[in-house]
Every structure is written in structure tokens, then in C-alpha cells.
PDB file of C-alpha atoms in Angstrom:
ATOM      1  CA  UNK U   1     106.286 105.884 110.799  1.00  0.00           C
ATOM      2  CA  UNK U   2     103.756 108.530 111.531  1.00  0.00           C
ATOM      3  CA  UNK U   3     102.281 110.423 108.726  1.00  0.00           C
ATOM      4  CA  UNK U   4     101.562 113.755 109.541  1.00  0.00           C
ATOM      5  CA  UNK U   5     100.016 116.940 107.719  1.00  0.00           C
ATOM      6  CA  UNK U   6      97.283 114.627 106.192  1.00  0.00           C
ATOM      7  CA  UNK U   7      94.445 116.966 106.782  1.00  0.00           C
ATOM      8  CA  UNK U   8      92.457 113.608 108.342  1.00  0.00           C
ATOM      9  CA  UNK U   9      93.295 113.818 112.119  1.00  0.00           C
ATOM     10  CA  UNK U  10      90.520 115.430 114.212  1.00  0.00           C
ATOM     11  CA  UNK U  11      87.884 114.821 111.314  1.00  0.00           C
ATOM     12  CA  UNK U  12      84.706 112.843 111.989  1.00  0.00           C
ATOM     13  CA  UNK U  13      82.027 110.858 110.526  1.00  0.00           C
ATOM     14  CA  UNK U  14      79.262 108.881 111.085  1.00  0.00           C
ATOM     15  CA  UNK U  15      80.909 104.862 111.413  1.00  0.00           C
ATOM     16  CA  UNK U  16      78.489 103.709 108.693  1.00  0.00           C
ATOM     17  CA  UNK U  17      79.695 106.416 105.950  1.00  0.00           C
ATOM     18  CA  UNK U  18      83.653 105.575 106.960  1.00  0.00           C
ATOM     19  CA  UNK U  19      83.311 102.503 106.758  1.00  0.00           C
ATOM     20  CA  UNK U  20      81.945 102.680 103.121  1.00  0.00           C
ATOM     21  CA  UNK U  21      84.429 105.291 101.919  1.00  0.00           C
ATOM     22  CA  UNK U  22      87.580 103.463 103.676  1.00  0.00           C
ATOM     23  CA  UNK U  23      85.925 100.184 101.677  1.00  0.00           C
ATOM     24  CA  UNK U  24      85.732 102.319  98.352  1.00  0.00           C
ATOM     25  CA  UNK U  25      89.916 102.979  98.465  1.00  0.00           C
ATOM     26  CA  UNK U  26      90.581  99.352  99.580  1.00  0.00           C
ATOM     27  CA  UNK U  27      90.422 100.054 103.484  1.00  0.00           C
ATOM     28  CA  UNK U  28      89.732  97.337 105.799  1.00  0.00           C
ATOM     29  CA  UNK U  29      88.524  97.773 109.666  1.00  0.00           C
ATOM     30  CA  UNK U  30      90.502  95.445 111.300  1.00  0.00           C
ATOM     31  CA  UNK U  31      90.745  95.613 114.488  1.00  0.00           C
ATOM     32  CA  UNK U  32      87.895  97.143 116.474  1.00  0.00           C
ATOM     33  CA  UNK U  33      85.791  96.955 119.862  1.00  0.00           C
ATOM     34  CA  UNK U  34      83.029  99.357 121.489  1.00  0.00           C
ATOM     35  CA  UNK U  35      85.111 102.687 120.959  1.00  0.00           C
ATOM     36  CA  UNK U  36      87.535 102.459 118.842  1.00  0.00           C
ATOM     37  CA  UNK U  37      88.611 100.679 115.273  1.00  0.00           C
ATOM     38  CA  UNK U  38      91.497 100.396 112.941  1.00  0.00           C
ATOM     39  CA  UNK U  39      91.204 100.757 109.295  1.00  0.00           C
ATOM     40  CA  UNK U  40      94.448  98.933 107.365  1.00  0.00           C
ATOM     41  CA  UNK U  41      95.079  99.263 103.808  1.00  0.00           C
ATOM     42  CA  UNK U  42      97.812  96.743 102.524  1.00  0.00           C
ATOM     43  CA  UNK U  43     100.657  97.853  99.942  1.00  0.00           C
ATOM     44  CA  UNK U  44     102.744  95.570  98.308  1.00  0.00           C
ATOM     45  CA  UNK U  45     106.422  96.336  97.462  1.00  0.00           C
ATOM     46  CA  UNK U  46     106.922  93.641  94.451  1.00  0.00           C
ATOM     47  CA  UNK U  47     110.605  95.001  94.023  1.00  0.00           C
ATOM     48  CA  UNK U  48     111.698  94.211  97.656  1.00  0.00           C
ATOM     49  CA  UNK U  49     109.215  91.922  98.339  1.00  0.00           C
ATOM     50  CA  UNK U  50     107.601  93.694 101.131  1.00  0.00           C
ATOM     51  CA  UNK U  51     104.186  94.011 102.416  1.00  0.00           C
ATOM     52  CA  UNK U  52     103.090  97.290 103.757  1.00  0.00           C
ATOM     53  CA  UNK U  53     100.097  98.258 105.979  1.00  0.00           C
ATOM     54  CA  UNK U  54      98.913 101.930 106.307  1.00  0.00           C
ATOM     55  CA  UNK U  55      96.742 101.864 109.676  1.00  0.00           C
ATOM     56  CA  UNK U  56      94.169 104.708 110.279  1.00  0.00           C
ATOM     57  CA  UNK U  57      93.068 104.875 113.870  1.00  0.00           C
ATOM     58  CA  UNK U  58      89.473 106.227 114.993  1.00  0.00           C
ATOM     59  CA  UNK U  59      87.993 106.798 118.211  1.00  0.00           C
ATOM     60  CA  UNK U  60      84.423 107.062 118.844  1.00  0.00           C
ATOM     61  CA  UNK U  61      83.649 110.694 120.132  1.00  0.00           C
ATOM     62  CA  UNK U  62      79.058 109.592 119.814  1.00  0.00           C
ATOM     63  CA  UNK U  63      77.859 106.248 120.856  1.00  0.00           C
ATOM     64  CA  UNK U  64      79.662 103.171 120.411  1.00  0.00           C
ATOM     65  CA  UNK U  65      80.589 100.858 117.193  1.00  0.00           C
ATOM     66  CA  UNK U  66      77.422  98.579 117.329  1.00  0.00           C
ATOM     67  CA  UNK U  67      75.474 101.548 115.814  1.00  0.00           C
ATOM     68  CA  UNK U  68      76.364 102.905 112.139  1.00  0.00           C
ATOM     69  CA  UNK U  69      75.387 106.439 113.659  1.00  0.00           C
ATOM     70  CA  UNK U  70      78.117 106.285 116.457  1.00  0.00           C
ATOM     71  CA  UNK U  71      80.827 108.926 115.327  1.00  0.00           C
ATOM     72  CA  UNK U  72      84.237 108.534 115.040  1.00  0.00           C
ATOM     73  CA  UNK U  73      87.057 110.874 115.246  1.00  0.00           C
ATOM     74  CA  UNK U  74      90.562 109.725 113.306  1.00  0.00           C
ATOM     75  CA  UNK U  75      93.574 109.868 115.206  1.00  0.00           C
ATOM     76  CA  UNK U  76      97.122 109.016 114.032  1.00  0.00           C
ATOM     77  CA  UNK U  77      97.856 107.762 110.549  1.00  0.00           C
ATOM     78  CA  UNK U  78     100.806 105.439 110.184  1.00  0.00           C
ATOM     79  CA  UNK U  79     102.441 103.120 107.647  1.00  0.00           C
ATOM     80  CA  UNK U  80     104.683  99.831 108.903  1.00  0.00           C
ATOM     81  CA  UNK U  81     106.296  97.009 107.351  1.00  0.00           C
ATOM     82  CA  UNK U  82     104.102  93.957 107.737  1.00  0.00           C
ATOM     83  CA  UNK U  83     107.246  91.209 109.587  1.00  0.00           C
ATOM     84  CA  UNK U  84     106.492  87.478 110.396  1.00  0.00           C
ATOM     85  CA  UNK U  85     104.221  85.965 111.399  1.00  0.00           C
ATOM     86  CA  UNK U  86     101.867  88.884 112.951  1.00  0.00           C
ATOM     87  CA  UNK U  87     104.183  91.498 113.905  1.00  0.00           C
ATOM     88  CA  UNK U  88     104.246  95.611 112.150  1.00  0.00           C
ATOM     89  CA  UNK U  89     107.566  97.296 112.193  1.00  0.00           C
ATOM     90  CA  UNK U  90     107.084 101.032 112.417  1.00  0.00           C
ATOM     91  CA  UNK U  91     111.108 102.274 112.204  1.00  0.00           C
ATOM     92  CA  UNK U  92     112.580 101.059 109.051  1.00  0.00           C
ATOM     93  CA  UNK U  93     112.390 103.672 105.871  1.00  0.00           C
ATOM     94  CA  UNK U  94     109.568 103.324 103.819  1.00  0.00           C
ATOM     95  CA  UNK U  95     109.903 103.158  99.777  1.00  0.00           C
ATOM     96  CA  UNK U  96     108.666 106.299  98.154  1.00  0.00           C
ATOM     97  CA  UNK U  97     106.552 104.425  95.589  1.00  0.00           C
ATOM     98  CA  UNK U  98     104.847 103.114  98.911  1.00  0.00           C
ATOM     99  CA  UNK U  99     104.645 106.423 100.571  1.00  0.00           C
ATOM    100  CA  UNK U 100     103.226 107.905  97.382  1.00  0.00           C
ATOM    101  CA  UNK U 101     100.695 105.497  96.943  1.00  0.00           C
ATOM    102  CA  UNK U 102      99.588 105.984 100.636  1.00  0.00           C
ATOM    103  CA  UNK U 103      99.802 109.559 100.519  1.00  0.00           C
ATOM    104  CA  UNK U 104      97.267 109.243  97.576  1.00  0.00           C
ATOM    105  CA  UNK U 105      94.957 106.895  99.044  1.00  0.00           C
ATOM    106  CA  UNK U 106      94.810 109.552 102.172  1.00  0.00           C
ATOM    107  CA  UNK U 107      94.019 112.164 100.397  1.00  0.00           C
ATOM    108  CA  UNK U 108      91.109 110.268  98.533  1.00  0.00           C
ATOM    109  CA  UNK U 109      89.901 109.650 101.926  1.00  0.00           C
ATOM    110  CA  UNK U 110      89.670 112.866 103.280  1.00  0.00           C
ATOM    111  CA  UNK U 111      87.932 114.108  99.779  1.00  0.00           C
ATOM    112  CA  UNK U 112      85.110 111.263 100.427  1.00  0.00           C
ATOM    113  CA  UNK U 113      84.748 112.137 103.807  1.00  0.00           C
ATOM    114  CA  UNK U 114      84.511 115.999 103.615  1.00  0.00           C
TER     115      UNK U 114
END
């Protein structure tokens, strides 16, 4: 599921002051290579036994990801359903308690980053 209306997509920052505010809210860049990097934040659903992931997506718009300075822009924001053993399933509904808890998280991010 896409999240849209967050207020992130198009913003930038410098890679070594995401990095630090995505850490402060629980973020983790994942995935990542020269010009581009994931940040994942995991939610667990205890009542249906469910892990979530919501994925941030960046793009480097200044230099590449070996320098702190390089600048990334964020893309799309989406939330899946973690499936076994290393798969994301990005169509089945979402609980709210999840979607409130990510919507939260977002907007802390875009407060530490403005």
C-alpha cells in the first residue's frame, strides 16, 4: 500500500542528517547502493501476529551514498506485510493501529527533517 499525502515526498537532506533522524524514530537503511537507499521501520501486529514494514525510498539528487553530504530526495512511502521467508506483500488491508502508528512515525520524520 502506498501512503500518500505525507508531506515527505520531494523533500531532501543531506544522507548523514537522514540517516540520524530515520535512526532516532527506529528507521533502518536497509537496502542501499551508490544512488539510492531504503529506510524500513518494522511494526508488529501482536493481535494477528503480523509483522509490518513501512519502507521509505530515497534517491540521491547530489553525489552518491559513500559521502554523508550526498543528498537525497524521498520518493514513495509504503507499508507491506512482512510474508515468509523474505518476501513483502503490498495488497492485503493494513490494521489501523498499524497505519496509525506509521502515520505517526512519518510525521515525526518530516518534523526532524524540516
Amino acid at each position: 500500500m502506498i501512503i500518500e499525502n505525507t508531506g515527505l515526498n520531494g523533500m531532501t537532506s543531506e544522507l548523514a542528517h537522514l540517516d540520524e533522524s530515520a535512526e532516532r524514530l527506529g528507521f533502518v537503511r536497509w537496502q542501499w547502493e551508490y544512488y539510492r537507499a531504503t529506510y524500513d521501520l518494522k511494526l508488529e501486529d501482536r493481535a494477528g501476529k503480523a509483522e509490518y514494514f513501512l519502507r521509505v525510498n530515497t534517491r540521491a539528487v547530489e553525489g552518491k551514498l559513500e559521502s554523508p553530504y550526498a543528498v537525497l530526495a524521498i520518493e514513495s512511502i509504503y507499508i507491506g506485510r512482512a510474508t515468509f521467508p523474505h518476501g513483502m506483500e503490498y495488497e492485503s488491508p493494513v490494521p489501523q493501529p498499524i497505519l496509525n502508528t506509521a502515520t505517526q512515525r512519518l510525521q515525526d520524520l518530516k518534523k526532524l527533517l524540516s
